[in-house]
Coordinates of C-alpha atoms in Angstrom, one line a residue:
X1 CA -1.8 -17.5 -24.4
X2 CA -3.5 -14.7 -22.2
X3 CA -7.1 -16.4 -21.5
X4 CA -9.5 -13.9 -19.8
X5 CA -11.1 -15.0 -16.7
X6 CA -14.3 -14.8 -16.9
X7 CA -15.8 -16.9 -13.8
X8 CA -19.0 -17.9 -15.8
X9 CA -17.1 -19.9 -17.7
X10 CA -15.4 -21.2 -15.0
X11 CA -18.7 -22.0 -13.2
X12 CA -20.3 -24.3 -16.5
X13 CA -16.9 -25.8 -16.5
X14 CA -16.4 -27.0 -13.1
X15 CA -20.1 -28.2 -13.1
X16 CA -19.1 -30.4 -16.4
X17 CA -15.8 -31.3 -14.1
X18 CA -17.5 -32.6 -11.2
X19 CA -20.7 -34.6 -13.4
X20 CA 9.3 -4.5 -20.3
X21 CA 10.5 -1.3 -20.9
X22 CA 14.0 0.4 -21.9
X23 CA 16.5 0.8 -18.7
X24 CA 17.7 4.2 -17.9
X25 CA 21.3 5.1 -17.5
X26 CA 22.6 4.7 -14.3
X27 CA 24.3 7.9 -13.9
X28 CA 21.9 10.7 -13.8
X29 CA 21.8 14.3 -14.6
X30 CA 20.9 16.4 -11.6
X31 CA 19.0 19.5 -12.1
X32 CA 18.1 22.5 -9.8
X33 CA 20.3 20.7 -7.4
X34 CA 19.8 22.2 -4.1
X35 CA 22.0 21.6 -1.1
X36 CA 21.5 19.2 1.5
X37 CA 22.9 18.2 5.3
X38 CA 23.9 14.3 6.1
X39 CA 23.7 12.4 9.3
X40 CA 24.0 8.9 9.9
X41 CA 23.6 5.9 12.1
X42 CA 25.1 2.3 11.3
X43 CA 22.3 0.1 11.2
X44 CA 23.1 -2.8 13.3
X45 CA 23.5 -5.7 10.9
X46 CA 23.5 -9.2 12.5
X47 CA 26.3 -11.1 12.0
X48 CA 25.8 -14.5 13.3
X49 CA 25.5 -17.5 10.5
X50 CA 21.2 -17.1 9.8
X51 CA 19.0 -17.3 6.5
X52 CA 16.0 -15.5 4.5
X53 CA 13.6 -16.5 7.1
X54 CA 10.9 -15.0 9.1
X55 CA 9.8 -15.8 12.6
X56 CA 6.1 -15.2 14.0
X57 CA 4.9 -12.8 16.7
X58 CA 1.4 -12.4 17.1
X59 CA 0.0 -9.2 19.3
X60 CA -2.5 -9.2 22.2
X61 CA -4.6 -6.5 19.5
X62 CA -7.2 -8.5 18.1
X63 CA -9.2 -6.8 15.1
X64 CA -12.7 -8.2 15.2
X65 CA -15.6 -7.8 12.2
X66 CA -18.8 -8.8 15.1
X67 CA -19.5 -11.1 18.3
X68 CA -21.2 -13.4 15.8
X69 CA -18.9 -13.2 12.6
X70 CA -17.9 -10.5 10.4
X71 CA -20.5 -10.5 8.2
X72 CA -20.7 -7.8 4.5
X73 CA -19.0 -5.4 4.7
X74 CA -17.2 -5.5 8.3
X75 CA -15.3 -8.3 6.9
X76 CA -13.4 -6.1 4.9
X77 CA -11.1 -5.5 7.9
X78 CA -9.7 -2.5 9.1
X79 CA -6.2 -1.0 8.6
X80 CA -2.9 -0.3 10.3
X81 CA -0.3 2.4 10.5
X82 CA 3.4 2.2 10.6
X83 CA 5.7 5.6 11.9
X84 CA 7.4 7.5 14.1
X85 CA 4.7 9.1 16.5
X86 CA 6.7 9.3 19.3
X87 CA 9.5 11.5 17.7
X88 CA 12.3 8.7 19.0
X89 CA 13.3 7.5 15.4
X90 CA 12.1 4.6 15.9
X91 CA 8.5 3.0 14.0
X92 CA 5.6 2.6 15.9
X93 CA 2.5 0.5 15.4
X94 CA -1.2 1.1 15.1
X95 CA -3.9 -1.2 14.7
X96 CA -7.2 -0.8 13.5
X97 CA -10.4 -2.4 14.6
X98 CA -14.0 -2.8 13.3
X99 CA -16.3 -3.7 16.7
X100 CA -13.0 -3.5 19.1
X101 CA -10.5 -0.8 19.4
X102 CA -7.6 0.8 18.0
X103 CA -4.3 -0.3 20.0
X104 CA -0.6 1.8 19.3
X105 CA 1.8 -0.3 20.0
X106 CA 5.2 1.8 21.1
X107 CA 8.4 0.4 19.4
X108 CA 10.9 0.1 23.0
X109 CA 13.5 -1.1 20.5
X110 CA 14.9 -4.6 19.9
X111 CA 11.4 -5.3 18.7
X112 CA 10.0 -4.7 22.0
X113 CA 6.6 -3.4 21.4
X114 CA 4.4 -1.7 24.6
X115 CA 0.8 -1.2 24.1
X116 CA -1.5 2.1 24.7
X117 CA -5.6 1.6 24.2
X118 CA -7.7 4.0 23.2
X119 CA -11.1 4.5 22.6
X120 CA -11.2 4.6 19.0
X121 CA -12.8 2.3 16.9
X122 CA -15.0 1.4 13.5
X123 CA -12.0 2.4 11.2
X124 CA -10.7 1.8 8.2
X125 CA -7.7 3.5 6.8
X126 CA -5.0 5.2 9.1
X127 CA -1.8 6.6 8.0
X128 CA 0.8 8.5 10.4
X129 CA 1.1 12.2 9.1
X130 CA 2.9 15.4 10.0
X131 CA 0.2 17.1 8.2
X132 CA 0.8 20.1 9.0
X133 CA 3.8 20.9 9.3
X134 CA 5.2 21.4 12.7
X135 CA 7.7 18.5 13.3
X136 CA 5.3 16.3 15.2
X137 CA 3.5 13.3 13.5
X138 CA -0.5 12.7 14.4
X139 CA -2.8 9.9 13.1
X140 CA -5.4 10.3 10.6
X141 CA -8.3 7.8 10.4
X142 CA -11.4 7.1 8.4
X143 CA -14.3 5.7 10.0
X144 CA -17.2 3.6 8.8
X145 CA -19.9 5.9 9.6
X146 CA -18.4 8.7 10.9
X147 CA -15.7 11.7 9.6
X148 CA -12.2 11.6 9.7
X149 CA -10.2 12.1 13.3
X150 CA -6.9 13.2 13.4
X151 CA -5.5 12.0 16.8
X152 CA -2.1 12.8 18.9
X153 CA -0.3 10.6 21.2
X154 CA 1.0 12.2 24.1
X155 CA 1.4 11.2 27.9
X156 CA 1.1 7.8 26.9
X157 CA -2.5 8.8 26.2
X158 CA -4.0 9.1 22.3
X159 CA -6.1 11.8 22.3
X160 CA -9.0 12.6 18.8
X161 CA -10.8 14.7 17.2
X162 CA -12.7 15.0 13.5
X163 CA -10.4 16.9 11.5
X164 CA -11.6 20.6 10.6
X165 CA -13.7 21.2 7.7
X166 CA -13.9 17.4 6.6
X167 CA -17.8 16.2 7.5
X168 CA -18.5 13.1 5.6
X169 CA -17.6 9.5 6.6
X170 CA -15.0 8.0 4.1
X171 CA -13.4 4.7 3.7
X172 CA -10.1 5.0 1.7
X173 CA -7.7 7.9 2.1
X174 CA -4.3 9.3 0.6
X175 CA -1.7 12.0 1.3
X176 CA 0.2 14.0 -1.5
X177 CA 1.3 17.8 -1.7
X178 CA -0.6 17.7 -5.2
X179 CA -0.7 21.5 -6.4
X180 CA 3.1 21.7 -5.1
X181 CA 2.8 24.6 -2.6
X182 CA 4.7 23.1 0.2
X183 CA 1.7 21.6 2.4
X184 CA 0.4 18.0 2.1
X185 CA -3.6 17.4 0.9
X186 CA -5.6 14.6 1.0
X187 CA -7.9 12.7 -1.4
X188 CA -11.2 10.8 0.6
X189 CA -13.0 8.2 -1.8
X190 CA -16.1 7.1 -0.2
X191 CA -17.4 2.8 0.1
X192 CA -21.0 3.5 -1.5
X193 CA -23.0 -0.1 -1.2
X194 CA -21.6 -0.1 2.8
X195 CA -23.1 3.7 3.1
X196 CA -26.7 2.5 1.5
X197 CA -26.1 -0.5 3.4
X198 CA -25.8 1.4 6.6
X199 CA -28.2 4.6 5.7
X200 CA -30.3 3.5 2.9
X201 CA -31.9 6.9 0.6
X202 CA -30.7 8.6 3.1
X203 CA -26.8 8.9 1.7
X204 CA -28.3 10.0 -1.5
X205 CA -30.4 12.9 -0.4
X206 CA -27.6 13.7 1.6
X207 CA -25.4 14.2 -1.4
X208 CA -24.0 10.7 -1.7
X209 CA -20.2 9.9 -2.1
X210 CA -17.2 9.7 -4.4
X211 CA -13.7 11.1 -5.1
X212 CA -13.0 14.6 -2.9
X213 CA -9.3 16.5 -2.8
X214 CA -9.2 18.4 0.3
X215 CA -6.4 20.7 -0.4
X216 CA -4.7 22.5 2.3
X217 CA -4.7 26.4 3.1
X218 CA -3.5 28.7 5.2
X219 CA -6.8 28.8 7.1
X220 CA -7.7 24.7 6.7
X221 CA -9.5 22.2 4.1
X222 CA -11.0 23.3 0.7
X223 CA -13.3 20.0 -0.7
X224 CA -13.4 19.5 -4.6
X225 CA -15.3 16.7 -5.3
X226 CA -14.3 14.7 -8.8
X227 CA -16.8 12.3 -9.2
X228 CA -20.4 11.7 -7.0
X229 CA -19.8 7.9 -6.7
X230 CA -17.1 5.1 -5.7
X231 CA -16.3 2.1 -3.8
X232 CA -13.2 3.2 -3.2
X233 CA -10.8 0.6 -1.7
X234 CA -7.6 2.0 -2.4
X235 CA -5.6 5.4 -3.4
X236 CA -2.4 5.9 -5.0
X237 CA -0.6 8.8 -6.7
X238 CA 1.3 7.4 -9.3
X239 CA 2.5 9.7 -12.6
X240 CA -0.3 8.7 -14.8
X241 CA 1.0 11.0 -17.7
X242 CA 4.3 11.1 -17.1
X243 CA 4.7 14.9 -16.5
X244 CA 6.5 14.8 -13.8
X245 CA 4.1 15.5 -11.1
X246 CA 1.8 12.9 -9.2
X247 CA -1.8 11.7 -10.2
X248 CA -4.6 10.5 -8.4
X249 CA -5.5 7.0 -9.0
X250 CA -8.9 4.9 -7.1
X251 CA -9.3 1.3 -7.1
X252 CA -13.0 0.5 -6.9
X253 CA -14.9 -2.8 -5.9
X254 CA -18.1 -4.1 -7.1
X255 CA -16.9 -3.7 -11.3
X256 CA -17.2 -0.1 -10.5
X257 CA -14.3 1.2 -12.9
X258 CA -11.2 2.5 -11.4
X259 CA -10.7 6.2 -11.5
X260 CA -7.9 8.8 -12.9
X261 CA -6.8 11.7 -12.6
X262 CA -4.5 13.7 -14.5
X263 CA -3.3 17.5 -12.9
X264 CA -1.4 20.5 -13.8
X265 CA -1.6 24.1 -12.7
X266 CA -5.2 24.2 -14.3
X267 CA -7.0 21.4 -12.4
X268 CA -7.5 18.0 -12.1
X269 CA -8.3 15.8 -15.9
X270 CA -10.2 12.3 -15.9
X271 CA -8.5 10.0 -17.7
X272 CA -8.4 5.7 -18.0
X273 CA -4.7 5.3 -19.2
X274 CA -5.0 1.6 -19.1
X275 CA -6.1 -0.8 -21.7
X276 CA -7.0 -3.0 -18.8
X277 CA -7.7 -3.0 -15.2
X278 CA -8.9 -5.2 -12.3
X279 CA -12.8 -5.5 -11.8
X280 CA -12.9 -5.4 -8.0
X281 CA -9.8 -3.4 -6.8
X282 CA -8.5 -4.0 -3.4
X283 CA -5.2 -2.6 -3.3
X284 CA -2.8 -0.5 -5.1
X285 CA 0.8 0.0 -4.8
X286 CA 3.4 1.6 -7.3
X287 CA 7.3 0.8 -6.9
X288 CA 10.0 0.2 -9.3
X289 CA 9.8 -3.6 -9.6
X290 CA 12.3 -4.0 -12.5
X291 CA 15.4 -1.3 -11.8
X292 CA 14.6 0.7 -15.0
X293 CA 13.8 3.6 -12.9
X294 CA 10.3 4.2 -13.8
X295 CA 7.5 3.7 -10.9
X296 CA 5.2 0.8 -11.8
X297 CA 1.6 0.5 -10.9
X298 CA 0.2 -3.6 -9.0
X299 CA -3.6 -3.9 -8.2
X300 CA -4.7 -6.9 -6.7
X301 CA -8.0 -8.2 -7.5
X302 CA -10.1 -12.2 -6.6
X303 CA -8.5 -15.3 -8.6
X304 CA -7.4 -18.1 -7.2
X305 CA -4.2 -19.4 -7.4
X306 CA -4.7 -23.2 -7.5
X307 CA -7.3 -23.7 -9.8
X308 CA -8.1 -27.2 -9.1
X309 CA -11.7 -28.6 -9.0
X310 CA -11.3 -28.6 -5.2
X311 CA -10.4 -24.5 -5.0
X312 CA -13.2 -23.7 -7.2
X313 CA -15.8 -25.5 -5.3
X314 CA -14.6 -23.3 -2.4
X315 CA -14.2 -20.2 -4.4
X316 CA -17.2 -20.5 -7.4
X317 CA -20.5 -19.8 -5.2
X318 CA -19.6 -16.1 -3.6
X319 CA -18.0 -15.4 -6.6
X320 CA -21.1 -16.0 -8.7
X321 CA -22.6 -13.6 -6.3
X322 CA -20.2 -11.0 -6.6
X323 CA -19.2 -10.4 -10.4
X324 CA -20.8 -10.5 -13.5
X325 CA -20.4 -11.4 -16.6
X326 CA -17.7 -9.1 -18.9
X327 CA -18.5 -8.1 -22.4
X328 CA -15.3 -8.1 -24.6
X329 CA -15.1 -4.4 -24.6
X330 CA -15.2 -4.3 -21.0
X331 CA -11.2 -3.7 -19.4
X332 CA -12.0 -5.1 -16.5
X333 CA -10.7 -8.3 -15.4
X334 CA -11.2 -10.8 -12.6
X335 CA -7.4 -10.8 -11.8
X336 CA -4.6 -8.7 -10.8
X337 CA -2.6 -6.3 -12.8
X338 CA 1.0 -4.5 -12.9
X339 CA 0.8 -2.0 -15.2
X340 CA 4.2 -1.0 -16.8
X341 CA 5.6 2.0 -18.5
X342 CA 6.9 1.4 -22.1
X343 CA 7.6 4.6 -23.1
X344 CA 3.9 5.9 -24.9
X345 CA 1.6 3.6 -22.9
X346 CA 0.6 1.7 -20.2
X347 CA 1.1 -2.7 -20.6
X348 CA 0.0 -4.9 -18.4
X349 CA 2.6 -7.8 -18.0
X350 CA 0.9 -9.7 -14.6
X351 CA 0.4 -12.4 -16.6
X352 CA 3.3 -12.7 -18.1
X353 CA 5.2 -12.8 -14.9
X354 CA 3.1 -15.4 -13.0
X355 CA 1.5 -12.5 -10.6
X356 CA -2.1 -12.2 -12.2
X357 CA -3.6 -14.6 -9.4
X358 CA -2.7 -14.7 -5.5
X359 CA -6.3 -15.6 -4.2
X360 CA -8.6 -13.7 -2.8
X361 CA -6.4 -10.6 -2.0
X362 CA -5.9 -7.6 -0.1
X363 CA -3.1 -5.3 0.5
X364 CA 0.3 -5.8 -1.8
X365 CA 3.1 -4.6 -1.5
X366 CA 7.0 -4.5 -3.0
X367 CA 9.7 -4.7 -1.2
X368 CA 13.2 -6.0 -1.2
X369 CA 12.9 -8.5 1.8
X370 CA 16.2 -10.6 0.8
X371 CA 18.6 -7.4 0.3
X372 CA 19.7 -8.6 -3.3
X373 CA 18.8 -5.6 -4.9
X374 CA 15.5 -6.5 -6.4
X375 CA 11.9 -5.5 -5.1
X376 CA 10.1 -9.2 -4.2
X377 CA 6.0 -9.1 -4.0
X378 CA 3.6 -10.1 -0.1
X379 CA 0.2 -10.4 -0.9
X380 CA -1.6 -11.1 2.1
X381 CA -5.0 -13.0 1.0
X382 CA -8.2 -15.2 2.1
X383 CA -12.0 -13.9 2.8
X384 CA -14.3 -14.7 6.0
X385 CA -18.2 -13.1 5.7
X386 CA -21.2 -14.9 7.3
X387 CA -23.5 -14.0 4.9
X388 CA -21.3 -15.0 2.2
X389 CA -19.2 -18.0 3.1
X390 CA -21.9 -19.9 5.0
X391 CA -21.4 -22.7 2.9
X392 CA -17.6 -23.2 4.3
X393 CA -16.5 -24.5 7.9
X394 CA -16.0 -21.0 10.1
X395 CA -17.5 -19.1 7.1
X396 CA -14.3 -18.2 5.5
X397 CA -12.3 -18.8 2.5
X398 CA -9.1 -19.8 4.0
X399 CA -5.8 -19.0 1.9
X400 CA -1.8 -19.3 2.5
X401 CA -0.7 -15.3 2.1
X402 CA 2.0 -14.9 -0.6
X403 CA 5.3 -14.1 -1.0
X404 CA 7.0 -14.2 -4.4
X405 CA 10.6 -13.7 -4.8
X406 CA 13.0 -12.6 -7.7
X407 CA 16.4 -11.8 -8.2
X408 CA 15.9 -10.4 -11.8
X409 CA 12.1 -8.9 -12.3
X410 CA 11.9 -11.5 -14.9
X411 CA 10.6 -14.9 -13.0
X412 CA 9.3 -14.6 -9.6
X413 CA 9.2 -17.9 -7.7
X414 CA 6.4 -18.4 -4.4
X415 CA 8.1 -19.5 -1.2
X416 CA 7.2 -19.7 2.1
X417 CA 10.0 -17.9 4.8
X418 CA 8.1 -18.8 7.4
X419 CA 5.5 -15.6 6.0
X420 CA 3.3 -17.2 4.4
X421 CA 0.3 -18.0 7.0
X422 CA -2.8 -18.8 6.4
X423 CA -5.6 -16.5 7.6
X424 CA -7.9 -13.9 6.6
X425 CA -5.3 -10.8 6.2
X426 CA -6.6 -7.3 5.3
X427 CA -3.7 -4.6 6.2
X428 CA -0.4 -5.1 5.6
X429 CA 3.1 -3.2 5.2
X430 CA 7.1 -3.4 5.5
X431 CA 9.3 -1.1 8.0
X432 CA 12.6 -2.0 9.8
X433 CA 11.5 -2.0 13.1
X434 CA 14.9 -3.3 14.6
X435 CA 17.1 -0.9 12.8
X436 CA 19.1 -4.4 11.3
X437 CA 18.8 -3.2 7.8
X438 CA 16.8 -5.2 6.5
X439 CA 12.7 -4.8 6.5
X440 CA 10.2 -6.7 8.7
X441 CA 6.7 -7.3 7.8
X442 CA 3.2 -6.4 9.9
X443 CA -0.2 -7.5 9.2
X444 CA -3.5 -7.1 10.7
X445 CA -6.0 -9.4 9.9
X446 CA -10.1 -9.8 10.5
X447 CA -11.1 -11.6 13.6
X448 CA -7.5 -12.6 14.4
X449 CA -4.6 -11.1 16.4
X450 CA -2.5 -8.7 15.2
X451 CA 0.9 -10.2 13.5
X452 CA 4.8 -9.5 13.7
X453 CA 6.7 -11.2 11.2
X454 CA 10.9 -10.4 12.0
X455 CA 12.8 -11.0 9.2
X456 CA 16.1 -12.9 10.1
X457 CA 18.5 -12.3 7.4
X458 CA 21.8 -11.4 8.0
X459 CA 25.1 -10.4 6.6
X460 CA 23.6 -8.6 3.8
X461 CA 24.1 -5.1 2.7
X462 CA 21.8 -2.0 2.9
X463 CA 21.1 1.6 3.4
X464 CA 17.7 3.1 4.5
X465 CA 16.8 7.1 3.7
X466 CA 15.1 9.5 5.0
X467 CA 14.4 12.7 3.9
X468 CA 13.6 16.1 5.9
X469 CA 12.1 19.3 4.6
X470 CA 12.5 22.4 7.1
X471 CA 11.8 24.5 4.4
X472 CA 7.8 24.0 3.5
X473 CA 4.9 22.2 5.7
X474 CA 5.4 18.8 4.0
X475 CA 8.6 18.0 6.2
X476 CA 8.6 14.7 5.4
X477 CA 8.9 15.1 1.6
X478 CA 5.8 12.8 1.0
X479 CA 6.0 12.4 -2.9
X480 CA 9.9 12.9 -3.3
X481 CA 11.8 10.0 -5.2
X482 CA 15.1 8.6 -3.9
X483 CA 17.3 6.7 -6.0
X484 CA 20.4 4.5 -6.0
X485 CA 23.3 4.0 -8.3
X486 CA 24.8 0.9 -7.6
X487 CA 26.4 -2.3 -8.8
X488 CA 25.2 -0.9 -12.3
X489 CA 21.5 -1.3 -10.5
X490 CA 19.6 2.1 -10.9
X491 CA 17.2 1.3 -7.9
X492 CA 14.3 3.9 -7.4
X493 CA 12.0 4.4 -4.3
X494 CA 8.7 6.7 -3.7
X495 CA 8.7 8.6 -0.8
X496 CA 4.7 7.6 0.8
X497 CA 2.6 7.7 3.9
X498 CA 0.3 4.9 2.4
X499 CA -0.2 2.3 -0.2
X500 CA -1.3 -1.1 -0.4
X501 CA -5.0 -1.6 1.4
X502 CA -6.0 0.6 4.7
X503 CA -1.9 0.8 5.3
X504 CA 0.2 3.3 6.1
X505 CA 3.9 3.0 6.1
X506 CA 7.0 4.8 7.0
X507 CA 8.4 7.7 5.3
X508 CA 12.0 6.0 5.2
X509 CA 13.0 4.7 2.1
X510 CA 14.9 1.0 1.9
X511 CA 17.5 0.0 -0.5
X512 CA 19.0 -3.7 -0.6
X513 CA 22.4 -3.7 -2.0
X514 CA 23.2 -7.9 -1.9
X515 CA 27.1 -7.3 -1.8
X516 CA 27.6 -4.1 -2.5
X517 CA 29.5 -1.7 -0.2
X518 CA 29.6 1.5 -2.5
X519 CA 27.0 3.4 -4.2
X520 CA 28.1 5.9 -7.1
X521 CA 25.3 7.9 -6.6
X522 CA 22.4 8.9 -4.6
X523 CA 19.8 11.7 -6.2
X524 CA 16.7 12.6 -4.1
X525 CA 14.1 14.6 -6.3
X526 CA 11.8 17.0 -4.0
X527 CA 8.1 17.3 -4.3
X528 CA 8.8 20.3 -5.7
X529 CA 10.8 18.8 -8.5
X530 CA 14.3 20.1 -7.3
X531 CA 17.0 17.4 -6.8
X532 CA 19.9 16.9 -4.6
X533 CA 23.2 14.7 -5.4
X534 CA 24.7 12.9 -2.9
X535 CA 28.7 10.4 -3.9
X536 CA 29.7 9.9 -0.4
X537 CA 27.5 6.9 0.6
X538 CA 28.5 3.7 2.2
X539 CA 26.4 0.3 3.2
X540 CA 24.5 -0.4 6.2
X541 CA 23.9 3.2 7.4
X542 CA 20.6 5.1 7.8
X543 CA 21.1 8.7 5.9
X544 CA 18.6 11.5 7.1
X545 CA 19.1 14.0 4.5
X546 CA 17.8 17.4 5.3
X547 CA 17.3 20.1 3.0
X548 CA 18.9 23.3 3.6
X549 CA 17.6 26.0 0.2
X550 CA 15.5 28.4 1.1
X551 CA 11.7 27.8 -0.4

């Protein structure tokens, strides 16, 4: 039976301890098909007799919260970045920092990685952007007390500035095109308690924080604020409604609620589709986890795994510091959700799958690691603060990171893979960064080195997409869905920049096929709405699809 988990319970007991939805067809109807151009490279699957494993790299970069400890709220870490900023085709890395410095690391190929240092630091969120338009990728960062940069690597050099018209300092940032006219925008939510923290009355008479669009013209960035408050950890764009268009969804901390926002041609509607939600939201990622084609929404909130009288004498003093006691009308629970579409509402089946509780965690993200065809779950997890944690060797909470595996979306089982390290993880996201089909996995924690984890599987089946819009400013078709009829598997993909916590990931779409060596069908829909159909698609390739209509 579904218990809620309410940690004042928890606390009086541990002192008396120690005295689905339906599937969709897999041939689909294509409408407003527009035409497209193909090229492809083989992806250079390894042949020699290996196994679902991972092997451990860690990076000079080293992400650090203070010289004496990362205390509230530097320990919340700082985020990383995966694309193409050189223009090669190939990923490149960048890693935050909090006291230290960004690093981009520049992929040489055959996981070869060379390092470039800049002067940036105190950031949170990056992402890797061709905001606007001209064929050439920059970085985009928020900073802890400062605006927004938008940097460009060139000469070996990264060079930064504060991006135009954007004068407030933010914490957690997302890219869309979300009034469809061809050019991407960007929604800031700000980290309130770290700004009074910081500034005291001061934020307040200077207008405080909250939700903002910045939506792109011709002549820059037009704010719209939505709300004058947040602790906004996370920012996703998931179709709340199901209209057909992207929403704007914030995961808050400290039991603020999470936010919504429904839009059409009029504006932008609050709304709180779910009957419940996590109380202190740290990430938020939406993927097809069960092949029905739908996009399904995981937010990953504080709840231990183990829940033995030995966890919770680690876990039960911050904890008591940081929540409060829920009323039962109150949606907001102490655990983590994945909120799935059943064809009039929102349902929560975390729980029911096992996935409600992965510790104290941070980014999340699906992904199909093993190539069979199903999307498994990395949660990367644990918590170091001084002023929090004093009571624990080091001052931190330290947890094994997750990884839960599946090969149905009906039982997921936790295994190891050589991925799941113990640490104090914050960022985290999948790319292929060996172009070997299959995806590897990067991680940047708090005061720790910046990690590599190569993913050795072999002799699977695969095909990675990648979409290219000549035609409007958002060239990289951020918000366009791919997906893949195959093996009577209707597998579905989200073209992003960003999701999880503070990471930003390729704009190349990955689809494990186990076996399979021929897909029946391959329809990308455009931000616009507008589809292309593609039948002539075989395994282990990488497809860059261009689009060739006129706007």
């Amino acid at each position: 039976m579904h218990t809620r988990f309410i940690w004042s319970f928890l606390a009086s007991a541990f002192l008396m301890l120690s005295a689905c939805g339906n599937a969709l067809p897999v041939s689909q109807t294509v409408h407003s098909a527009v035409a497209v151009s193909t090229e492809r490279r083989v992806l250079q699957v390894a042949q020699q007799p290996c196994g679902y494993r991972f092997s451990r790299t860690d990076l000079p970069h080293y992400t650090s919260g203070g010289s004496t400890g990362s205390a509230l709220y530097a320990s919340n870490g700082s985020g990383l970045a995966v694309g193409d900023l050189t223009g090669d085709g190939q990923p490149d890395l960048v890693f935050g920092n909090i006291v230290g410095t960004v690093t981009v690391y520049v992929n040489e190929g055959n996981f070869v990685f060379t390092p470039i240092q800049t002067t940036l630091t105190d950031v949170r969120s990056l992402a890797i952007v061709d905001a606007d338009g001209d064929g050439t990728r920059e970085l985009y960062a928020t900073r802890r007390f400062a605006p927004p940069i938008v940097g460009k690597l060139s000469n070996g050099a990264l060079t930064y500035e504060p991006i135009p018209e954007v004068y407030s300092a933010f914490y957690a940032m997302g890219w869309q095109d979300l009034n469809r006219d061809g050019a991407l925008d960007v929604v800031f939510g700000t980290y309130d308690n770290e700004q009074l923290q910081q500034q005291g009355l001061i934020f307040q008479t200077r207008g405080g924080g909250g939700v903002f669009v910045y939506t792109q013209t011709e002549t820059g960035f037009t704010p719209q604020r939505l709300n004058d408050s947040a602790q906004a950890l996370a920012i996703a764009f998931p179709d709340l409604n199901h209209d057909g268009r992207p929403d704007v969804l914030v995961g808050n901390d400290f039991n603020e609620p999470d936010a919504g926002w429904t839009i059409n041609d009029a504006g932008y509607t609050a709304v709180a589709p779910f009957s419940q939600t996590t109380e202190n939201t740290m990430s938020l990622d939406y993927a097809d986890y069960n092949n029905d084609g739908v996009l399904d929404i995981y937010a990953t909130d504080m709840k231990p795994y183990d829940q033995s009288v030995t966890t919770m004498a680690r876990w039960l003093p911050a904890m008591l510091k940081l929540t409060r006691p829920l009323t039962a009308d109150d949606p907001q629970y102490t655990e983590n959700t994945l909120h799935t579409w059943d064809g009039s509402h929102w349902r929560n089946r975390a729980y029911d799958l096992q996935l409600d509780a992965t510790g104290w965690s941070w980014s999340a993200k699906f992904a199909d690691l093993d190539n069979n065809g199903w999307q498994d779950l990395y949660v990367v997890n644990g918590m170091k603060a001084t002023d929090l944690l004093s009571y624990l060797p080091d001052d931190e909470l330290s947890e094994d990171d997750m990884l839960f595996v599946t090969d149905n979306s009906e039982r997921y089982e936790l295994v190891d893979r050589g991925i799941s390290q113990t640490g104090s993880g914050r960022s985290a996201t999948m790319a292929d960064l060996d172009n070997d089909g299959d995806l590897d996995v990067v991680v940047n924690p708090i005061d720790g080195n910046a990690q590599l984890y190569r993913n050795e599987l072999c002799q699977t089946a695969s095909i990675a997409v990648t979409l290219v819009d000549p035609t409007s400013a958002n060239r990289d078709a951020v918000g366009a869905i791919v997906s893949v009829a195959a093996n009577k598997q209707l597998l579905t993909r989200s073209i992003q920049v960003s999701s999880g916590y503070l990471s930003g990931q390729p704009t190349t779409a990955h689809f494990g096929l186990g076996d399979t060596q021929r897909i029946e069908q391959l329809v990308v829909t455009w931000p616009d709405g507008k589809q292309s159909e593609l039948t002539d698609i075989t395994a282990n390739m990488h497809y860059t699809i261009t689009r060739k209509d006129a706007p």
